[in-house]
Short mmCIF file of C-alpha atoms in Angstrom, two decimals:
data_model
loop_
_atom_site.label_atom_id
_atom_site.label_comp_id
_atom_site.label_asym_id
_atom_site.label_seq_id
_atom_site.Cartn_x
_atom_site.Cartn_y
_atom_site.Cartn_z
CA MET A 1 -0.12 -0.01 -0.19
CA ARG A 2 1.30 3.39 -0.91
CA THR A 3 2.12 5.90 1.81
CA ALA A 4 0.70 9.24 1.56
CA THR A 5 4.18 10.83 1.12
CA GLU A 6 4.67 8.55 -1.90
CA SER A 7 1.00 9.21 -3.34
CA ALA A 8 1.47 13.07 -2.98
CA ARG A 9 5.15 12.78 -4.63
CA ARG A 10 3.77 10.93 -7.74
CA ARG A 11 1.01 13.27 -7.76
CA THR A 12 2.68 16.89 -7.53
CA VAL A 13 6.12 16.04 -9.36
CA ALA A 14 4.36 16.23 -12.66
CA SER A 15 1.42 18.47 -12.16
CA LEU A 16 0.60 21.27 -14.14
CA GLU A 17 0.64 23.95 -10.88
CA LEU A 18 4.27 22.59 -10.04
CA GLY A 19 5.14 23.15 -14.07
CA VAL A 20 3.85 26.71 -13.98
CA LEU A 21 6.05 27.64 -10.94
CA LEU A 22 9.16 26.02 -12.42
CA ALA A 23 8.61 27.70 -15.73
CA LEU A 24 8.49 31.18 -14.10
CA VAL A 25 11.63 30.34 -12.63
CA GLY A 26 13.25 29.08 -15.64
CA GLY A 27 12.13 32.56 -17.68
CA PHE A 28 13.27 34.46 -14.74
CA LEU A 29 16.44 33.00 -14.29
CA ASP A 30 17.18 33.82 -18.25
CA ALA A 31 16.11 37.11 -18.00
CA TYR A 32 18.14 37.68 -14.88
CA SER A 33 21.52 36.34 -16.43
CA PHE A 34 20.90 38.35 -19.74
CA ILE A 35 20.56 41.55 -17.91
CA HIS A 36 22.67 41.15 -14.96
CA LEU A 37 25.22 39.09 -16.20
CA GLY A 38 26.49 40.52 -19.55
CA GLY A 39 24.04 39.25 -22.02
CA VAL A 40 23.99 35.35 -21.56
CA PHE A 41 21.34 32.86 -21.44
CA ALA A 42 22.75 30.38 -18.53
CA ASN A 43 19.90 28.08 -18.63
CA ALA A 44 20.60 26.33 -22.03
CA GLN A 45 24.24 25.37 -23.05
CA THR A 46 23.70 25.42 -26.73
CA GLY A 47 25.08 28.80 -27.08
CA ASN A 48 27.98 27.93 -25.01
CA VAL A 49 28.89 25.01 -26.99
CA VAL A 50 28.48 26.82 -30.33
CA LEU A 51 30.23 29.89 -29.01
CA PHE A 52 33.26 27.46 -27.52
CA GLY A 53 33.61 26.41 -31.24
CA VAL A 54 33.57 29.59 -32.85
CA GLU A 55 36.12 31.04 -30.59
CA ALA A 56 38.30 28.03 -30.88
CA ALA A 57 38.31 28.08 -34.67
CA GLN A 58 39.17 31.63 -34.47
CA GLY A 59 42.31 30.83 -32.17
CA HIS A 60 40.95 32.80 -29.49
CA TRP A 61 41.46 30.17 -26.88
CA GLY A 62 41.28 32.46 -23.82
CA SER A 63 37.41 33.48 -24.75
CA ALA A 64 36.50 29.94 -25.76
CA VAL A 65 37.68 28.61 -22.58
CA ARG A 66 35.34 30.89 -20.48
CA HIS A 67 32.23 29.13 -22.18
CA LEU A 68 33.34 25.58 -20.48
CA PRO A 69 32.78 26.19 -16.79
CA PRO A 70 28.92 26.62 -17.53
CA ILE A 71 28.74 23.46 -19.60
CA VAL A 72 30.78 21.54 -16.71
CA ALA A 73 28.31 22.86 -13.95
CA PHE A 74 25.41 22.05 -16.00
CA MET A 75 26.86 18.43 -16.33
CA ILE A 76 27.29 18.31 -12.79
CA GLY A 77 24.10 19.23 -12.12
CA VAL A 78 22.88 16.38 -14.09
CA ALA A 79 25.00 14.18 -12.08
CA VAL A 80 23.53 15.44 -8.82
CA ALA A 81 20.11 15.08 -9.75
CA GLU A 82 20.60 11.54 -10.94
CA THR A 83 22.25 10.67 -7.60
CA LEU A 84 19.26 11.81 -5.75
CA ARG A 85 17.21 9.46 -7.85
CA ARG A 86 19.64 6.28 -6.97
CA PRO A 87 17.92 3.87 -4.80
CA ARG A 88 19.99 3.97 -1.64
CA VAL A 89 19.80 7.71 -1.67
CA ALA A 90 16.06 8.07 -2.72
CA ALA A 91 15.32 5.54 0.01
CA ARG A 92 17.11 8.04 2.79
CA ILE A 93 15.74 11.35 1.31
CA ARG A 94 12.18 9.76 0.51
CA SER A 95 11.61 12.46 -2.24
CA PRO A 96 14.16 13.17 -4.82
CA ALA A 97 12.20 15.98 -6.26
CA ARG A 98 11.68 17.91 -2.97
CA ALA A 99 15.58 17.41 -2.25
CA ALA A 100 16.01 18.90 -5.92
CA LEU A 101 13.87 22.10 -4.74
CA VAL A 102 15.53 22.37 -1.37
CA LEU A 103 19.10 22.26 -3.05
CA GLU A 104 17.91 24.99 -5.88
CA ILE A 105 16.57 27.26 -2.86
CA LEU A 106 19.58 27.14 -0.87
CA VAL A 107 22.08 27.86 -4.05
CA LEU A 108 19.97 30.90 -5.28
CA VAL A 109 20.03 32.14 -1.72
CA ALA A 110 23.45 31.99 -1.57
CA ALA A 111 23.89 33.42 -4.82
CA GLY A 112 22.12 36.39 -3.88
CA PHE A 113 24.26 37.10 -0.61
CA VAL A 114 27.46 36.71 -2.78
CA SER A 115 26.33 38.21 -6.15
CA SER A 116 27.93 41.62 -5.50
CA VAL A 117 31.55 40.17 -4.43
CA VAL A 118 31.76 37.32 -6.93
CA PRO A 119 32.57 37.79 -10.77
CA ALA A 120 29.62 37.19 -13.34
CA ASP A 121 31.03 34.19 -14.64
CA ALA A 122 30.84 32.43 -11.48
CA LEU A 123 27.14 33.33 -11.21
CA VAL A 124 26.63 31.94 -14.57
CA VAL A 125 28.09 28.91 -13.40
CA VAL A 126 25.65 28.61 -10.58
CA ILE A 127 22.63 29.48 -12.58
CA ALA A 128 23.82 26.71 -15.23
CA PHE A 129 24.00 24.12 -12.15
CA VAL A 130 20.63 25.27 -10.97
CA ALA A 131 19.02 24.77 -14.39
CA SER A 132 20.46 21.44 -14.92
CA VAL A 133 18.92 20.28 -11.53
CA GLN A 134 15.60 21.59 -12.35
CA VAL A 135 15.45 20.25 -15.82
CA SER A 136 16.81 16.80 -14.76
CA SER A 137 14.49 16.45 -11.79
CA PHE A 138 11.31 17.53 -13.43
CA ARG A 139 10.96 16.03 -16.97
CA LYS A 140 7.03 15.34 -17.17
CA LEU A 141 4.20 17.43 -17.25
CA LEU A 142 1.03 15.26 -16.54
CA ASP A 143 1.86 12.41 -19.03
CA TRP A 144 4.10 14.17 -21.55
CA PRO A 145 7.89 15.04 -21.47
CA TYR A 146 8.71 18.87 -21.16
CA ASN A 147 11.38 21.38 -20.11
CA THR A 148 11.26 23.94 -17.45
CA THR A 149 14.13 25.97 -18.39
CA MET A 150 14.10 26.27 -21.89
CA THR A 151 10.98 26.46 -24.30
CA THR A 152 11.72 25.31 -27.93
CA GLY A 153 10.59 21.75 -27.08
CA ASN A 154 7.61 22.95 -25.21
CA LEU A 155 6.70 25.00 -28.41
CA ARG A 156 7.21 22.29 -30.65
CA SER A 157 4.96 19.87 -28.52
CA ALA A 158 2.23 22.70 -28.18
CA ALA A 159 2.34 23.30 -32.04
CA GLN A 160 2.10 19.44 -32.67
CA ALA A 161 -0.59 18.78 -30.24
CA LEU A 162 -2.72 21.58 -31.62
CA TYR A 163 -2.38 20.45 -35.06
CA VAL A 164 -3.55 16.85 -33.99
CA ALA A 165 -6.29 18.46 -32.04
CA VAL A 166 -7.65 20.35 -34.83
CA ALA A 167 -7.17 18.14 -37.76
CA ASP A 168 -8.44 14.76 -35.91
CA ARG A 169 -10.63 16.45 -33.23
CA ASP A 170 -8.58 14.76 -30.64
CA ALA A 171 -9.59 15.93 -27.26
CA GLY A 172 -6.41 14.25 -25.52
CA SER A 173 -4.15 16.37 -27.90
CA ALA A 174 -6.30 19.68 -27.24
CA ARG A 175 -5.63 19.02 -23.42
CA LYS A 176 -1.88 18.68 -24.26
CA ALA A 177 -1.91 21.76 -26.49
CA ARG A 178 -3.61 23.65 -23.43
CA SER A 179 -1.22 22.35 -20.98
CA PHE A 180 1.93 23.15 -22.51
CA ALA A 181 0.65 26.72 -23.74
CA VAL A 182 0.24 27.23 -20.18
CA ILE A 183 3.72 26.35 -19.19
CA ILE A 184 4.84 28.70 -22.48
CA VAL A 185 2.88 31.65 -21.11
CA SER A 186 4.30 31.11 -17.61
CA PHE A 187 7.82 31.08 -19.01
CA LEU A 188 6.99 34.34 -20.81
CA ILE A 189 5.89 35.91 -17.67
CA GLY A 190 8.69 34.62 -15.87
CA GLY A 191 10.98 36.30 -18.48
CA PHE A 192 9.12 39.54 -17.98
CA LEU A 193 9.12 39.57 -14.43
CA GLY A 194 12.73 38.41 -14.42
CA GLY A 195 13.51 41.34 -16.57
CA LEU A 196 11.56 44.08 -14.61
CA LEU A 197 12.74 42.95 -11.27
CA THR A 198 16.22 42.72 -12.11
CA LEU A 199 16.47 46.04 -13.59
CA ARG A 200 14.96 47.46 -10.30
CA LEU A 201 16.19 45.28 -7.59
CA GLY A 202 19.65 44.34 -9.43
CA ALA A 203 21.70 41.04 -8.06
CA HIS A 204 19.07 40.36 -5.29
CA ALA A 205 16.46 39.76 -7.81
CA ILE A 206 17.54 36.18 -7.84
CA TRP A 207 15.96 35.69 -4.30
CA ILE A 208 12.54 35.96 -6.10
CA CYS A 209 13.30 32.46 -7.59
CA ALA A 210 14.01 31.34 -4.47
CA ALA A 211 10.80 32.38 -3.02
CA VAL A 212 8.77 30.75 -6.02
CA LEU A 213 10.63 27.66 -5.41
CA LEU A 214 9.55 27.72 -1.90
CA LEU A 215 5.89 27.90 -3.29
CA ALA A 216 6.58 24.83 -5.44
CA LEU A 217 7.91 22.93 -2.36
CA GLY A 218 4.93 24.12 -0.58
CA LEU A 219 2.56 21.97 -3.15
CA PHE A 220 4.20 18.66 -2.00
CA VAL A 221 3.41 19.47 1.65
CA VAL A 222 -0.10 20.37 0.65
CA ASP A 223 -0.45 17.21 -1.29
CA VAL A 224 0.91 15.20 1.76
CA ARG A 225 -1.50 16.53 4.19
CA ARG A 226 -4.58 15.98 1.74
CA ASN A 227 -3.42 12.33 1.25
CA LEU A 228 -3.08 11.93 4.99
CA LEU A 229 -6.88 13.43 5.57
CA GLU A 230 -7.83 10.93 2.67
CA LEU A 231 -6.32 7.87 4.47
CA ARG A 232 -7.85 8.85 7.75
CA ARG A 233 -11.40 9.14 6.06
CA ARG A 234 -11.06 5.81 4.48
CA ARG A 235 -10.02 4.15 7.38
CA SER A 236 -12.85 5.74 9.54
CA ARG A 237 -15.51 4.45 7.14
CA ARG A 238 -14.22 0.84 7.20
CA PRO A 239 -16.31 -1.30 9.25
CA ARG A 240 -14.95 -2.63 12.52
#
């Protein structure tokens, strides 16, 4: 029999509500890094890989090497997220998804404190790590794979689902298109708020992301309590 914690974790980790909060953070971090960290997008590493190749081809090895730390940090984030899901580790921490959120929150809070004294390149590495942990820990929206730190794949999924929904009058595809549209809009809103608040608050705007992730963590707590109440009601209805 599944425990209330296990049931809540399975329901929350792929929920639309959680996806909205994570997409807000993804868009916010992209805007934050672009405005505050010198015009870079730290969430996705495609740009760093391409720029490394371009700089190397021109023989600018000093500039090329600058693009390697975020890539390495992203890979380390993937390793951390995978480690949290290992059976032995997962058995101890119970919820790898919640542990990933706690780790993200702690890193972002710390980044806000040191942002005024560390180089921008170091903060890019931190954001790349956080984005990697997030995208590796939360891969499914309801029944479909998605991404909370980049939006290209989500746009493709939304467009494909919309086409099938219209062409075949498929209700499941229509639901998928609506869900992905919500995530895309959430990412856009996150980018807007990230730009606005970074311009006003500067480096400390990154704490807003930590606050949103706290709300995401709260979804797990709420679901655990709901499931506990449901279990108590079922037990109270059983004949004695």
